[in-house]
């Protein structure tokens, strides 16, 4: 071995192998969480917030169901929720369809049945068969910027049925934009994260929520 190349000890190599195995397992094990990538503005909900958002999504979808149609629920940039939807009896008994619109392809490995690659910067690039399908959408755009909310709102509108019920979790400072873009009001519910966030976070809806 050349003098210039540092050699890793057996312990370090073993630790690296264990780390890699853990990362791979987190992609395929439904219950293992995927590490937050702050470059992608990833801040995961805590379990209680996830369960409350999921309960609202299911209650709303089933209350508004027309005839015997199975409703569609969409998660836009809110990948944590999928695992919690999977936990519910309603999911297990096929009471709703679920899709995840998300930029981070790691979630495609974790949730292959629900995952749709989505980039808010290309708001109209959506699978044509899903346009106009959704009864309920829960969105949590990555950035607290008008451009991000305007484009995400455009996708949400395209994906939703004309009377789509929308829940938006984002910074409280986005309240005016949420009202103007999606006719939303602030709810009393305060979403919480697994790792505390400095920002004042809020939950908005374009309808009278049932459980939040
Ligand atoms: C603030 S986090 C919301 C996550 C949510 N709190 C959860 O626990 O599921 C923003 C989300 O937007 C996603 N994201 C990042 N860049 C994106 C892009 N260009 N288009 C769409 N989503 C993006 C991130 O991967 C992340 O899932």
CSV table of C-alpha atoms and ligand atoms in Angstrom, one decimal:
chain,number,residue,atom,x,y,z
A,1,UNK,CA,0.0,0.0,0.0
A,2,UNK,CA,1.3,3.5,-0.9
A,3,UNK,CA,2.3,5.8,2.0
A,4,UNK,CA,-0.2,8.4,0.6
A,5,UNK,CA,-3.3,6.3,0.9
A,6,UNK,CA,-4.6,6.2,4.5
A,7,UNK,CA,-5.7,2.8,5.5
A,8,UNK,CA,-8.9,2.3,7.4
A,9,UNK,CA,-8.8,0.1,10.5
A,10,UNK,CA,-10.9,-3.0,10.6
A,11,UNK,CA,-13.2,-1.4,13.2
A,12,UNK,CA,-13.8,1.6,11.0
A,13,UNK,CA,-14.6,-0.6,8.0
A,14,UNK,CA,-17.0,-2.6,10.1
A,15,UNK,CA,-18.7,0.6,11.3
A,16,UNK,CA,-19.0,1.8,7.7
A,17,UNK,CA,-20.5,-1.5,6.6
A,18,UNK,CA,-23.0,-1.4,9.5
A,19,UNK,CA,-23.9,2.2,8.6
A,20,UNK,CA,-24.5,1.3,5.0
A,21,UNK,CA,-26.6,-1.8,5.9
A,22,UNK,CA,-28.7,0.4,8.2
A,23,UNK,CA,-29.3,3.0,5.5
A,24,UNK,CA,-30.3,0.2,3.0
A,25,UNK,CA,-32.6,-1.4,5.6
A,26,UNK,CA,-34.3,2.0,6.2
A,27,UNK,CA,-35.3,2.1,2.5
A,28,UNK,CA,-37.1,-1.2,2.5
A,29,UNK,CA,-38.3,-1.5,6.1
A,30,UNK,CA,-41.6,0.4,6.3
A,31,UNK,CA,-41.1,1.3,10.0
A,32,UNK,CA,-37.5,2.5,9.8
A,33,UNK,CA,-37.3,6.2,9.2
A,34,UNK,CA,-35.4,7.7,6.3
A,35,UNK,CA,-32.8,10.2,7.5
A,36,UNK,CA,-33.6,13.9,7.0
A,37,UNK,CA,-31.8,15.6,4.1
A,38,UNK,CA,-31.7,19.3,5.0
A,39,UNK,CA,-30.7,20.2,1.4
A,40,UNK,CA,-34.2,19.0,0.5
A,41,UNK,CA,-35.7,20.8,3.4
A,42,UNK,CA,-36.8,17.6,5.0
A,43,UNK,CA,-38.3,17.9,8.5
A,44,UNK,CA,-40.4,14.9,9.5
A,45,UNK,CA,-43.6,15.0,11.5
A,46,UNK,CA,-43.6,13.4,14.9
A,47,UNK,CA,-45.9,10.3,15.2
A,48,UNK,CA,-48.7,12.1,16.9
A,49,UNK,CA,-49.0,14.8,14.2
A,50,UNK,CA,-48.7,12.1,11.5
A,51,UNK,CA,-51.6,10.2,13.1
A,52,UNK,CA,-53.8,13.3,13.4
A,53,UNK,CA,-53.3,14.4,9.8
A,54,UNK,CA,-54.0,10.9,8.6
A,55,UNK,CA,-57.2,10.7,10.7
A,56,UNK,CA,-58.4,14.0,9.2
A,57,UNK,CA,-57.5,12.8,5.7
A,58,UNK,CA,-59.5,9.5,6.0
A,59,UNK,CA,-62.4,11.1,7.8
A,60,UNK,CA,-62.8,13.8,5.2
A,61,UNK,CA,-62.3,11.4,2.3
A,62,UNK,CA,-65.0,8.9,3.6
A,63,UNK,CA,-67.5,11.7,4.5
A,64,UNK,CA,-67.4,13.2,1.0
A,65,UNK,CA,-67.4,9.9,-0.9
A,66,UNK,CA,-70.0,9.9,-3.7
A,67,UNK,CA,-71.9,6.7,-4.5
A,68,UNK,CA,-69.7,3.7,-4.1
A,69,UNK,CA,-66.6,5.3,-5.6
A,70,UNK,CA,-63.4,4.7,-3.7
A,71,UNK,CA,-61.9,8.1,-2.8
A,72,UNK,CA,-58.3,9.2,-3.6
A,73,UNK,CA,-56.1,10.7,-1.0
A,74,UNK,CA,-52.9,12.4,-2.1
A,75,UNK,CA,-49.8,13.3,0.0
A,76,UNK,CA,-47.8,16.1,-1.7
A,77,UNK,CA,-44.3,16.4,-0.3
A,78,UNK,CA,-45.5,14.8,2.9
A,79,UNK,CA,-43.9,11.3,2.8
A,80,UNK,CA,-44.0,10.5,6.5
A,81,UNK,CA,-47.8,10.2,6.3
A,82,UNK,CA,-47.8,7.1,4.0
A,83,UNK,CA,-46.6,4.7,6.7
A,84,UNK,CA,-49.3,6.0,9.1
A,85,UNK,CA,-52.0,5.6,6.4
A,86,UNK,CA,-50.8,2.0,6.0
A,87,UNK,CA,-51.4,1.4,9.7
A,88,UNK,CA,-55.1,2.2,9.5
A,89,UNK,CA,-58.0,-0.3,9.3
A,90,UNK,CA,-59.5,1.7,6.4
A,91,UNK,CA,-56.3,1.3,4.4
A,92,UNK,CA,-56.2,-2.4,5.1
A,93,UNK,CA,-59.8,-2.9,4.0
A,94,UNK,CA,-59.2,-0.9,0.8
A,95,UNK,CA,-61.5,2.0,1.7
A,96,UNK,CA,-59.3,4.6,-0.2
A,97,UNK,CA,-56.6,4.9,-2.8
A,98,UNK,CA,-53.4,6.6,-1.7
A,99,UNK,CA,-50.6,8.3,-3.8
A,100,UNK,CA,-47.5,10.1,-2.7
A,101,UNK,CA,-46.1,12.9,-4.8
A,102,UNK,CA,-42.5,13.4,-3.7
A,103,UNK,CA,-39.1,14.5,-5.0
A,104,UNK,CA,-36.9,12.2,-3.0
A,105,UNK,CA,-36.7,8.9,-4.8
A,106,UNK,CA,-35.7,7.0,-1.7
A,107,UNK,CA,-39.5,7.0,-1.0
A,108,UNK,CA,-40.0,5.2,-4.3
A,109,UNK,CA,-38.1,2.2,-2.8
A,110,UNK,CA,-40.0,2.4,0.4
A,111,UNK,CA,-43.5,2.9,-1.0
A,112,UNK,CA,-43.4,1.6,-4.6
A,113,UNK,CA,-47.2,1.3,-4.8
A,114,UNK,CA,-47.9,4.9,-3.9
A,115,UNK,CA,-44.8,6.8,-5.1
A,116,UNK,CA,-45.0,9.3,-7.9
A,117,UNK,CA,-41.9,11.3,-8.6
A,118,UNK,CA,-42.8,15.0,-8.3
A,119,UNK,CA,-40.9,18.3,-8.6
A,120,UNK,CA,-42.8,21.4,-7.6
A,121,UNK,CA,-40.7,23.3,-10.1
A,122,UNK,CA,-42.5,21.5,-12.9
A,123,UNK,CA,-46.1,21.8,-11.5
A,124,UNK,CA,-47.9,20.4,-14.6
A,125,UNK,CA,-45.7,17.3,-15.0
A,126,UNK,CA,-48.2,14.9,-13.4
A,127,UNK,CA,-49.4,11.4,-14.6
A,128,UNK,CA,-52.4,12.2,-16.8
A,129,UNK,CA,-54.4,9.4,-15.3
A,130,UNK,CA,-54.2,11.1,-11.8
A,131,UNK,CA,-55.2,14.5,-12.9
A,132,UNK,CA,-58.6,15.6,-11.5
A,133,UNK,CA,-58.8,12.4,-9.3
A,134,UNK,CA,-58.2,13.5,-5.7
A,135,UNK,CA,-60.8,14.0,-3.0
A,136,UNK,CA,-58.3,15.0,-0.3
A,137,UNK,CA,-54.8,16.3,-0.5
A,138,UNK,CA,-52.4,16.9,2.3
A,139,UNK,CA,-49.4,19.1,1.3
A,140,UNK,CA,-46.2,20.3,3.0
A,141,UNK,CA,-44.1,22.2,0.4
A,142,UNK,CA,-40.3,22.2,1.0
A,143,UNK,CA,-39.7,26.0,1.1
A,144,UNK,CA,-41.3,29.0,2.8
A,145,UNK,CA,-41.3,31.0,-0.4
A,146,UNK,CA,-44.1,32.3,-2.6
A,147,UNK,CA,-42.7,30.6,-5.7
A,148,UNK,CA,-42.8,27.2,-4.0
A,149,UNK,CA,-46.3,27.6,-2.7
A,150,UNK,CA,-47.7,29.0,-6.0
A,151,UNK,CA,-46.3,26.1,-8.0
A,152,UNK,CA,-47.3,23.5,-5.4
A,153,UNK,CA,-50.8,25.0,-5.3
A,154,UNK,CA,-51.0,24.7,-9.1
A,155,UNK,CA,-50.2,21.0,-8.9
A,156,UNK,CA,-52.7,20.5,-6.1
A,157,UNK,CA,-55.4,22.2,-8.1
A,158,UNK,CA,-54.7,20.0,-11.1
A,159,UNK,CA,-54.7,16.8,-9.1
A,160,UNK,CA,-57.9,17.6,-7.1
A,161,UNK,CA,-61.5,17.2,-8.1
A,162,UNK,CA,-63.3,20.5,-8.3
A,163,UNK,CA,-64.3,20.3,-4.7
A,164,UNK,CA,-61.0,18.8,-3.4
A,165,UNK,CA,-60.5,19.2,0.3
A,166,UNK,CA,-56.9,20.5,1.0
A,167,UNK,CA,-54.9,20.5,4.2
A,168,UNK,CA,-51.7,22.5,4.0
A,169,UNK,CA,-48.9,22.4,6.6
A,170,UNK,CA,-46.4,25.2,6.3
A,171,UNK,CA,-44.9,28.2,8.0
A,172,UNK,CA,-47.4,30.6,9.6
A,173,UNK,CA,-45.8,33.3,7.5
A,174,UNK,CA,-47.4,31.8,4.4
A,175,UNK,CA,-51.0,32.5,5.7
A,176,UNK,CA,-51.8,35.3,3.2
A,177,UNK,CA,-50.6,33.2,0.2
A,178,UNK,CA,-52.6,30.2,1.5
A,179,UNK,CA,-55.7,32.4,1.6
A,180,UNK,CA,-55.2,33.9,-1.8
A,181,UNK,CA,-54.0,30.9,-3.7
A,182,UNK,CA,-56.2,28.2,-2.2
A,183,UNK,CA,-58.9,30.0,-0.2
A,184,UNK,CA,-57.6,28.5,3.0
A,185,UNK,CA,-58.0,29.5,6.6
A,186,UNK,CA,-55.7,28.6,9.5
A,187,UNK,CA,-56.9,25.8,11.7
A,188,UNK,CA,-56.2,25.4,15.5
A,189,UNK,CA,-54.0,22.4,14.8
A,190,UNK,CA,-50.2,22.9,15.2
A,191,UNK,CA,-48.1,20.3,13.4
A,192,UNK,CA,-45.1,19.1,15.4
A,193,UNK,CA,-41.9,17.6,14.1
A,194,UNK,CA,-39.6,14.8,15.3
A,195,UNK,CA,-36.8,17.3,15.6
A,196,UNK,CA,-37.9,20.7,16.9
A,197,UNK,CA,-38.2,23.4,14.3
A,198,UNK,CA,-37.4,27.1,15.0
A,199,UNK,CA,-40.1,28.3,12.5
A,200,UNK,CA,-43.7,29.0,13.6
A,201,UNK,CA,-45.5,26.2,11.8
A,202,UNK,CA,-49.2,26.1,11.0
A,203,UNK,CA,-52.0,24.0,9.4
A,204,UNK,CA,-54.4,25.5,6.9
A,205,UNK,CA,-57.5,24.0,5.2
A,206,UNK,CA,-59.9,25.1,2.5
A,207,UNK,CA,-62.9,23.5,4.3
A,208,UNK,CA,-64.2,23.0,7.8
A,209,UNK,CA,-62.0,20.3,9.2
A,210,UNK,CA,-63.5,17.3,11.1
A,211,UNK,CA,-60.8,16.4,13.6
A,212,UNK,CA,-58.1,19.1,13.5
B,1,LIG,C1,-40.9,20.4,4.8
B,1,LIG,S1,-40.7,18.8,4.3
B,1,LIG,C2,-42.3,18.1,4.6
B,1,LIG,C3,-42.2,16.7,5.1
B,1,LIG,C4,-43.3,16.4,6.1
B,1,LIG,N1,-43.2,17.2,7.3
B,1,LIG,C5,-43.3,14.9,6.4
B,1,LIG,O1,-42.9,14.5,7.6
B,1,LIG,O2,-43.6,14.1,5.5
B,1,LIG,C6,-40.7,19.1,2.5
B,1,LIG,C7,-40.8,17.9,1.6
B,1,LIG,O3,-40.6,18.3,0.3
B,1,LIG,C8,-39.8,17.5,-0.4
B,1,LIG,N2,-39.1,18.2,-1.6
B,1,LIG,C9,-37.9,18.7,-1.6
B,1,LIG,N3,-37.6,19.2,-2.8
B,1,LIG,C10,-38.8,19.1,-3.5
B,1,LIG,C11,-39.1,19.4,-4.8
B,1,LIG,N4,-38.3,20.1,-5.7
B,1,LIG,N5,-40.4,19.1,-5.3
B,1,LIG,C12,-41.3,18.5,-4.4
B,1,LIG,N6,-41.0,18.2,-3.2
B,1,LIG,C13,-39.7,18.4,-2.7
B,1,LIG,C14,-38.8,16.9,0.6
B,1,LIG,O4,-38.2,15.7,0.2
B,1,LIG,C15,-39.8,16.8,1.8
B,1,LIG,O5,-40.4,15.5,1.8
